[in-house]
Every structure is written in structure tokens, then in C-alpha cells.
Amino acid sequence: MNKEKSNEILALLRDIIKNPKPELDFKNNYELIVAVILSAQTTDKKVNIVTKELFLKYPDYKELMNADIDDVINIIKPLGLANNKAKSIINMASSVIKDYGGILPNTLEELVKLPGVGRKTASVVLALGFNIPAMPVDTHLHRMAIRFGYIKDGEDVLKAEEAYKKYIPEEEWIDAHHLFLLFGRYHCKAQNPECDGCKLSKYCKI
Ligand code: SF4
């Protein structure tokens, strides 16, 4: 990989992905971090359905902190891993109230200390909630990094994050994150990618 090639890939992705925006619904940082925690191993569409009811009943950190866990589990059940996710969002809300005075912190170091928040979730919150340059690498961005040669097959998500950050200008990280994510989600899928007529085949290692 080099910067020129990376720029060419991004230019083609901008041609294909007309609206590189997040697909999770959220109105504030509270809703964002809850939605991102809930989105593990499920689809954004399912999360959006569930959070409509969840945020009506539990509209802020304080309400969620005091929620009845069985009620939360019941609401988020369609997403899977409901027990763990319910525990995570309630404990996260409790930590934001008790440790940060009810204000979500805006550094990676602090965010990853919150229950249920890993590096990817923290990076999504930085990028979408605070507009702070970050490059969250999920399964799609990891796969894209391998297919386009930002990293070698077998290298991990952290290597992918480092490589994206090395070859993509900082002011483009957030936009690039959406482009790779949506291209991976809808076109260059893990199984049966749409390779016929793919404009990016020249850059692809497959
Ligand atoms: S050629 Fe296929 S695998 Fe390669 S980038 Fe295009 S869709 Fe993905």
C-alpha cells in the first residue's frame, strides 16, 4: 500500500457509496454509545427497531442506570446476547454518572474503561459523537484492509487501524470509515462478494 493507491481506492469508493453516513439512529451521545454497544453481532436495522422502545423508556444515563435489568433484557432480546448487553449498557450508564458526572468522556483512554466499551466502540463514539478523528475497525473494515492490501492476511484489527491511519489523511478518517464499512457491508461481503464488474478489482488481492 501507499498513499497514492489509498487515495485512488477512496475516490472509487466515493463514486460507489453515495451517502457515506452512519446507519444507526441516535440523537445524542447517550443514544449513540448505547446503540453501538447493542450493535455487536447484529444488524444496525435491528438495533434501530429496539432502541426506539428502549430510549422512550430509558432516555438518559440516569434512567438506564436505575433500570430493571429484566425489563431491559426483554426489550433488547431480538438482538441476541441480551443478558450481557443489558448488563453492559446499565453498568456503562452507571459509570458515566458516578465516574464522569453524567457527561460522556471524549478520550479513547477514558471511553475504553467504561463497561462494555472496547476500542472499536470507543472509536465510533469519538468519530460520530465528538467528531474527533478516529478509525474504528470492525469486521468489515478488517476484511477490506486485507482485500485491498493495507495489511496482510492474518494481521489483526489493530494492525488494520494503524495501516488505515498511516495511508489516509487524518481529516478523511471518519469519511473513509463509512466508505469501507458500507462497501464491505453491501458490496464486498464476506461471503459471495459482488466481484463481477467491481470497479475496485484492480486494487483487490482476491
Ligand atoms: S473484486 Fe470482489 S473481493 Fe475484490 S474489492 Fe471488488 S467485490 Fe471485493
PDB file of C-alpha atoms and ligand atoms in Angstrom:
ATOM      1  CA  MET A   1       0.000   0.000   0.000  1.00  0.00           C
ATOM      2  CA  ASN A   2       0.999   3.615  -0.491  1.00  0.00           C
ATOM      3  CA  LYS A   3      -0.816   6.941  -0.099  1.00  0.00           C
ATOM      4  CA  GLU A   4      -1.476   7.364  -3.801  1.00  0.00           C
ATOM      5  CA  LYS A   5      -3.079   3.947  -4.158  1.00  0.00           C
ATOM      6  CA  SER A   6      -5.105   4.513  -0.998  1.00  0.00           C
ATOM      7  CA  ASN A   7      -6.390   7.834  -2.386  1.00  0.00           C
ATOM      8  CA  GLU A   8      -7.412   6.107  -5.618  1.00  0.00           C
ATOM      9  CA  ILE A   9      -9.316   3.441  -3.675  1.00  0.00           C
ATOM     10  CA  LEU A  10     -11.143   6.120  -1.664  1.00  0.00           C
ATOM     11  CA  ALA A  11     -12.026   8.079  -4.800  1.00  0.00           C
ATOM     12  CA  LEU A  12     -13.615   4.982  -6.332  1.00  0.00           C
ATOM     13  CA  LEU A  13     -15.446   4.193  -3.101  1.00  0.00           C
ATOM     14  CA  ARG A  14     -16.889   7.733  -3.093  1.00  0.00           C
ATOM     15  CA  ASP A  15     -18.237   7.002  -6.562  1.00  0.00           C
ATOM     16  CA  ILE A  16     -19.973   3.832  -5.387  1.00  0.00           C
ATOM     17  CA  ILE A  17     -21.158   4.863  -1.902  1.00  0.00           C
ATOM     18  CA  LYS A  18     -23.226   7.979  -2.457  1.00  0.00           C
ATOM     19  CA  ASN A  19     -24.223   8.609   1.141  1.00  0.00           C
ATOM     20  CA  PRO A  20     -21.398   7.619   3.492  1.00  0.00           C
ATOM     21  CA  LYS A  21     -23.284   8.131   6.753  1.00  0.00           C
ATOM     22  CA  PRO A  22     -23.882   6.003   9.862  1.00  0.00           C
ATOM     23  CA  GLU A  23     -26.905   3.693   9.696  1.00  0.00           C
ATOM     24  CA  LEU A  24     -27.521   3.590  13.449  1.00  0.00           C
ATOM     25  CA  ASP A  25     -30.200   6.009  14.657  1.00  0.00           C
ATOM     26  CA  PHE A  26     -29.165   8.315  17.520  1.00  0.00           C
ATOM     27  CA  LYS A  27     -29.974  11.834  18.683  1.00  0.00           C
ATOM     28  CA  ASN A  28     -27.194  12.385  21.216  1.00  0.00           C
ATOM     29  CA  ASN A  29     -24.085  10.745  22.626  1.00  0.00           C
ATOM     30  CA  TYR A  30     -26.066   8.744  25.183  1.00  0.00           C
ATOM     31  CA  GLU A  31     -28.112   7.129  22.427  1.00  0.00           C
ATOM     32  CA  LEU A  32     -25.004   6.674  20.290  1.00  0.00           C
ATOM     33  CA  ILE A  33     -22.960   4.743  22.852  1.00  0.00           C
ATOM     34  CA  VAL A  34     -25.910   2.547  23.836  1.00  0.00           C
ATOM     35  CA  ALA A  35     -26.701   1.796  20.175  1.00  0.00           C
ATOM     36  CA  VAL A  36     -23.074   0.960  19.385  1.00  0.00           C
ATOM     37  CA  ILE A  37     -22.775  -1.418  22.352  1.00  0.00           C
ATOM     38  CA  LEU A  38     -26.016  -3.104  21.287  1.00  0.00           C
ATOM     39  CA  SER A  39     -24.863  -3.422  17.672  1.00  0.00           C
ATOM     40  CA  ALA A  40     -22.326  -6.177  18.409  1.00  0.00           C
ATOM     41  CA  GLN A  41     -23.022  -9.233  16.264  1.00  0.00           C
ATOM     42  CA  THR A  42     -26.313  -7.977  14.887  1.00  0.00           C
ATOM     43  CA  THR A  43     -27.518  -5.515  12.252  1.00  0.00           C
ATOM     44  CA  ASP A  44     -27.987  -1.764  12.600  1.00  0.00           C
ATOM     45  CA  LYS A  45     -31.552  -2.191  11.319  1.00  0.00           C
ATOM     46  CA  LYS A  46     -32.456  -4.481  14.221  1.00  0.00           C
ATOM     47  CA  VAL A  47     -30.767  -2.132  16.701  1.00  0.00           C
ATOM     48  CA  ASN A  48     -32.781   0.820  15.367  1.00  0.00           C
ATOM     49  CA  ILE A  49     -36.048  -1.043  15.941  1.00  0.00           C
ATOM     50  CA  VAL A  50     -35.129  -1.993  19.510  1.00  0.00           C
ATOM     51  CA  THR A  51     -33.687   1.363  20.550  1.00  0.00           C
ATOM     52  CA  LYS A  52     -36.909   3.172  19.619  1.00  0.00           C
ATOM     53  CA  GLU A  53     -38.609   1.484  22.568  1.00  0.00           C
ATOM     54  CA  LEU A  54     -35.522   1.453  24.790  1.00  0.00           C
ATOM     55  CA  PHE A  55     -34.879   5.207  24.518  1.00  0.00           C
ATOM     56  CA  LEU A  56     -38.535   6.060  25.103  1.00  0.00           C
ATOM     57  CA  LYS A  57     -38.435   4.181  28.384  1.00  0.00           C
ATOM     58  CA  TYR A  58     -34.832   4.977  29.336  1.00  0.00           C
ATOM     59  CA  PRO A  59     -33.982   8.378  27.777  1.00  0.00           C
ATOM     60  CA  ASP A  60     -30.719   9.109  29.638  1.00  0.00           C
ATOM     61  CA  TYR A  61     -27.871   7.635  31.684  1.00  0.00           C
ATOM     62  CA  LYS A  62     -29.704   8.089  34.987  1.00  0.00           C
ATOM     63  CA  GLU A  63     -32.870   6.297  33.904  1.00  0.00           C
ATOM     64  CA  LEU A  64     -30.848   3.468  32.380  1.00  0.00           C
ATOM     65  CA  MET A  65     -28.618   3.170  35.442  1.00  0.00           C
ATOM     66  CA  ASN A  66     -31.736   2.574  37.557  1.00  0.00           C
ATOM     67  CA  ALA A  67     -33.436   0.277  35.057  1.00  0.00           C
ATOM     68  CA  ASP A  68     -34.765  -3.134  35.936  1.00  0.00           C
ATOM     69  CA  ILE A  69     -32.346  -5.447  34.123  1.00  0.00           C
ATOM     70  CA  ASP A  70     -35.049  -7.981  33.236  1.00  0.00           C
ATOM     71  CA  ASP A  71     -37.068  -5.272  31.534  1.00  0.00           C
ATOM     72  CA  VAL A  72     -34.008  -4.173  29.518  1.00  0.00           C
ATOM     73  CA  ILE A  73     -33.233  -7.794  28.598  1.00  0.00           C
ATOM     74  CA  ASN A  74     -36.784  -8.215  27.416  1.00  0.00           C
ATOM     75  CA  ILE A  75     -36.634  -5.117  25.194  1.00  0.00           C
ATOM     76  CA  ILE A  76     -33.285  -5.953  23.596  1.00  0.00           C
ATOM     77  CA  LYS A  77     -33.856  -9.725  23.289  1.00  0.00           C
ATOM     78  CA  PRO A  78     -34.225  -9.636  19.453  1.00  0.00           C
ATOM     79  CA  LEU A  79     -30.568  -8.543  19.215  1.00  0.00           C
ATOM     80  CA  GLY A  80     -29.086 -11.631  20.857  1.00  0.00           C
ATOM     81  CA  LEU A  81     -26.563 -11.679  23.717  1.00  0.00           C
ATOM     82  CA  ALA A  82     -29.274  -9.794  25.615  1.00  0.00           C
ATOM     83  CA  ASN A  83     -28.077 -10.652  29.132  1.00  0.00           C
ATOM     84  CA  ASN A  84     -24.546  -9.414  28.524  1.00  0.00           C
ATOM     85  CA  LYS A  85     -25.625  -6.378  26.533  1.00  0.00           C
ATOM     86  CA  ALA A  86     -28.173  -5.343  29.175  1.00  0.00           C
ATOM     87  CA  LYS A  87     -25.517  -5.637  31.877  1.00  0.00           C
ATOM     88  CA  SER A  88     -23.054  -3.638  29.774  1.00  0.00           C
ATOM     89  CA  ILE A  89     -25.340  -0.704  28.988  1.00  0.00           C
ATOM     90  CA  ILE A  90     -26.659  -0.449  32.574  1.00  0.00           C
ATOM     91  CA  ASN A  91     -23.134  -0.590  34.023  1.00  0.00           C
ATOM     92  CA  MET A  92     -21.868   1.847  31.382  1.00  0.00           C
ATOM     93  CA  ALA A  93     -24.626   4.315  32.307  1.00  0.00           C
ATOM     94  CA  SER A  94     -23.816   3.879  35.980  1.00  0.00           C
ATOM     95  CA  SER A  95     -20.121   4.566  35.359  1.00  0.00           C
ATOM     96  CA  VAL A  96     -20.856   7.705  33.302  1.00  0.00           C
ATOM     97  CA  ILE A  97     -22.993   9.028  36.170  1.00  0.00           C
ATOM     98  CA  LYS A  98     -20.676   8.024  39.030  1.00  0.00           C
ATOM     99  CA  ASP A  99     -17.239   8.488  37.466  1.00  0.00           C
ATOM    100  CA  TYR A 100     -17.845  11.287  34.964  1.00  0.00           C
ATOM    101  CA  GLY A 101     -20.688  13.332  36.458  1.00  0.00           C
ATOM    102  CA  GLY A 102     -23.146  12.255  33.791  1.00  0.00           C
ATOM    103  CA  ILE A 103     -21.008  13.537  30.881  1.00  0.00           C
ATOM    104  CA  LEU A 104     -19.604  11.021  28.431  1.00  0.00           C
ATOM    105  CA  PRO A 105     -15.789  11.388  28.327  1.00  0.00           C
ATOM    106  CA  ASN A 106     -14.181  12.207  24.983  1.00  0.00           C
ATOM    107  CA  THR A 107     -10.872  10.361  25.057  1.00  0.00           C
ATOM    108  CA  LEU A 108     -10.152   6.825  23.918  1.00  0.00           C
ATOM    109  CA  GLU A 109      -8.390   6.068  27.201  1.00  0.00           C
ATOM    110  CA  GLU A 110     -11.435   7.005  29.289  1.00  0.00           C
ATOM    111  CA  LEU A 111     -14.042   5.531  26.968  1.00  0.00           C
ATOM    112  CA  VAL A 112     -12.432   2.075  26.935  1.00  0.00           C
ATOM    113  CA  LYS A 113     -12.629   1.990  30.723  1.00  0.00           C
ATOM    114  CA  LEU A 114     -16.441   2.054  30.530  1.00  0.00           C
ATOM    115  CA  PRO A 115     -18.145  -1.349  30.869  1.00  0.00           C
ATOM    116  CA  GLY A 116     -18.905  -2.960  27.517  1.00  0.00           C
ATOM    117  CA  VAL A 117     -16.790  -0.441  25.600  1.00  0.00           C
ATOM    118  CA  GLY A 118     -13.863  -1.750  23.569  1.00  0.00           C
ATOM    119  CA  ARG A 119     -11.521   0.090  21.243  1.00  0.00           C
ATOM    120  CA  LYS A 120     -13.898  -0.109  18.272  1.00  0.00           C
ATOM    121  CA  THR A 121     -16.910   1.176  20.189  1.00  0.00           C
ATOM    122  CA  ALA A 122     -14.825   3.967  21.723  1.00  0.00           C
ATOM    123  CA  SER A 123     -13.529   4.956  18.290  1.00  0.00           C
ATOM    124  CA  VAL A 124     -17.064   5.072  16.851  1.00  0.00           C
ATOM    125  CA  VAL A 125     -18.144   7.336  19.724  1.00  0.00           C
ATOM    126  CA  LEU A 126     -15.137   9.635  19.208  1.00  0.00           C
ATOM    127  CA  ALA A 127     -15.799   9.874  15.473  1.00  0.00           C
ATOM    128  CA  LEU A 128     -19.588  10.137  15.388  1.00  0.00           C
ATOM    129  CA  GLY A 129     -20.270  11.667  18.797  1.00  0.00           C
ATOM    130  CA  PHE A 130     -17.407  14.131  19.117  1.00  0.00           C
ATOM    131  CA  ASN A 131     -16.213  14.483  15.534  1.00  0.00           C
ATOM    132  CA  ILE A 132     -12.712  13.590  16.723  1.00  0.00           C
ATOM    133  CA  PRO A 133     -10.686  11.801  14.013  1.00  0.00           C
ATOM    134  CA  ALA A 134     -10.729   8.059  14.669  1.00  0.00           C
ATOM    135  CA  MET A 135     -10.715   4.912  12.563  1.00  0.00           C
ATOM    136  CA  PRO A 136     -12.969   2.262  14.087  1.00  0.00           C
ATOM    137  CA  VAL A 137     -12.146  -1.151  12.639  1.00  0.00           C
ATOM    138  CA  ASP A 138     -14.948  -3.692  12.709  1.00  0.00           C
ATOM    139  CA  THR A 139     -15.167  -6.960  10.832  1.00  0.00           C
ATOM    140  CA  HIS A 140     -15.918  -5.143   7.535  1.00  0.00           C
ATOM    141  CA  LEU A 141     -13.001  -2.710   7.811  1.00  0.00           C
ATOM    142  CA  HIS A 142     -10.708  -5.569   8.801  1.00  0.00           C
ATOM    143  CA  ARG A 143     -11.744  -7.584   5.748  1.00  0.00           C
ATOM    144  CA  MET A 144     -11.379  -4.533   3.463  1.00  0.00           C
ATOM    145  CA  ALA A 145      -7.899  -3.860   4.851  1.00  0.00           C
ATOM    146  CA  ILE A 146      -6.849  -7.381   3.855  1.00  0.00           C
ATOM    147  CA  ARG A 147      -8.552  -7.400   0.451  1.00  0.00           C
ATOM    148  CA  PHE A 148      -7.080  -4.032  -0.546  1.00  0.00           C
ATOM    149  CA  GLY A 149      -3.656  -4.821   0.894  1.00  0.00           C
ATOM    150  CA  TYR A 150      -3.481  -2.312   3.736  1.00  0.00           C
ATOM    151  CA  ILE A 151      -2.430  -5.333   5.826  1.00  0.00           C
ATOM    152  CA  LYS A 152      -1.504  -8.964   5.203  1.00  0.00           C
ATOM    153  CA  ASP A 153      -3.975 -11.799   5.726  1.00  0.00           C
ATOM    154  CA  GLY A 154      -3.634 -12.916   9.336  1.00  0.00           C
ATOM    155  CA  GLU A 155      -2.838  -9.471  10.735  1.00  0.00           C
ATOM    156  CA  ASP A 156      -5.283  -8.200  13.346  1.00  0.00           C
ATOM    157  CA  VAL A 157      -7.681  -5.252  13.674  1.00  0.00           C
ATOM    158  CA  LEU A 158      -5.109  -3.104  15.429  1.00  0.00           C
ATOM    159  CA  LYS A 159      -2.700  -3.511  12.508  1.00  0.00           C
ATOM    160  CA  ALA A 160      -5.564  -2.576  10.165  1.00  0.00           C
ATOM    161  CA  GLU A 161      -6.307   0.560  12.186  1.00  0.00           C
ATOM    162  CA  GLU A 162      -2.618   1.542  12.129  1.00  0.00           C
ATOM    163  CA  ALA A 163      -2.390   0.972   8.375  1.00  0.00           C
ATOM    164  CA  TYR A 164      -5.531   2.959   7.566  1.00  0.00           C
ATOM    165  CA  LYS A 165      -4.256   5.821   9.739  1.00  0.00           C
ATOM    166  CA  LYS A 166      -0.854   5.710   8.051  1.00  0.00           C
ATOM    167  CA  TYR A 167      -2.128   5.925   4.469  1.00  0.00           C
ATOM    168  CA  ILE A 168      -5.303   8.021   4.865  1.00  0.00           C
ATOM    169  CA  PRO A 169      -5.096  11.726   5.821  1.00  0.00           C
ATOM    170  CA  GLU A 170      -6.443  12.322   9.338  1.00  0.00           C
ATOM    171  CA  GLU A 171      -9.194  14.659   8.144  1.00  0.00           C
ATOM    172  CA  GLU A 172     -10.561  11.830   5.993  1.00  0.00           C
ATOM    173  CA  TRP A 173     -10.582   9.048   8.614  1.00  0.00           C
ATOM    174  CA  ILE A 174     -14.249   9.359   9.571  1.00  0.00           C
ATOM    175  CA  ASP A 175     -15.449   9.541   5.974  1.00  0.00           C
ATOM    176  CA  ALA A 176     -13.162   6.665   4.985  1.00  0.00           C
ATOM    177  CA  HIS A 177     -14.526   4.580   7.850  1.00  0.00           C
ATOM    178  CA  HIS A 178     -18.076   4.931   6.479  1.00  0.00           C
ATOM    179  CA  LEU A 179     -16.942   4.226   2.905  1.00  0.00           C
ATOM    180  CA  PHE A 180     -15.113   0.998   3.745  1.00  0.00           C
ATOM    181  CA  LEU A 181     -17.844  -0.127   6.138  1.00  0.00           C
ATOM    182  CA  LEU A 182     -20.697   0.369   3.686  1.00  0.00           C
ATOM    183  CA  PHE A 183     -18.730  -1.084   0.761  1.00  0.00           C
ATOM    184  CA  GLY A 184     -17.950  -4.150   2.876  1.00  0.00           C
ATOM    185  CA  ARG A 185     -21.485  -4.454   4.184  1.00  0.00           C
ATOM    186  CA  TYR A 186     -23.317  -4.158   0.854  1.00  0.00           C
ATOM    187  CA  HIS A 187     -20.855  -4.997  -1.929  1.00  0.00           C
ATOM    188  CA  CYS A 188     -17.622  -6.656  -0.847  1.00  0.00           C
ATOM    189  CA  LYS A 189     -19.316  -9.060   1.559  1.00  0.00           C
ATOM    190  CA  ALA A 190     -17.504 -11.789   3.455  1.00  0.00           C
ATOM    191  CA  GLN A 191     -19.383 -14.477   1.501  1.00  0.00           C
ATOM    192  CA  ASN A 192     -20.201 -14.007  -2.184  1.00  0.00           C
ATOM    193  CA  PRO A 193     -18.747 -10.522  -2.743  1.00  0.00           C
ATOM    194  CA  GLU A 194     -20.068  -8.757  -5.856  1.00  0.00           C
ATOM    195  CA  CYS A 195     -16.866  -9.121  -7.871  1.00  0.00           C
ATOM    196  CA  ASP A 196     -18.475  -9.067 -11.333  1.00  0.00           C
ATOM    197  CA  GLY A 197     -17.836  -5.594 -12.708  1.00  0.00           C
ATOM    198  CA  CYS A 198     -16.332  -4.370  -9.419  1.00  0.00           C
ATOM    199  CA  LYS A 199     -14.642  -1.013 -10.048  1.00  0.00           C
ATOM    200  CA  LEU A 200     -12.045  -1.820  -7.413  1.00  0.00           C
ATOM    201  CA  SER A 201     -10.896  -5.189  -8.729  1.00  0.00           C
ATOM    202  CA  LYS A 202      -7.615  -3.626  -9.914  1.00  0.00           C
ATOM    203  CA  TYR A 203      -6.721  -2.917  -6.273  1.00  0.00           C
ATOM    204  CA  CYS A 204      -8.084  -6.151  -4.836  1.00  0.00           C
ATOM    205  CA  LYS A 205      -5.888  -9.020  -3.628  1.00  0.00           C
ATOM    206  CA  ILE A 206      -8.597 -11.658  -4.186  1.00  0.00           C
TER     207      ILE A 206
HETATM  208  S1  SF4 B   1     -13.286  -7.609  -6.648  1.00  0.00           S
HETATM  209 FE1  SF4 B   1     -14.691  -8.603  -5.192  1.00  0.00          FE
HETATM  210  S2  SF4 B   1     -13.456  -9.010  -3.364  1.00  0.00           S
HETATM  211 FE2  SF4 B   1     -12.367  -7.501  -4.616  1.00  0.00          FE
HETATM  212  S3  SF4 B   1     -12.973  -5.491  -3.854  1.00  0.00           S
HETATM  213 FE3  SF4 B   1     -14.369  -5.993  -5.535  1.00  0.00          FE
HETATM  214  S4  SF4 B   1     -16.118  -7.015  -4.563  1.00  0.00           S
HETATM  215 FE4  SF4 B   1     -14.439  -7.013  -3.073  1.00  0.00          FE
END
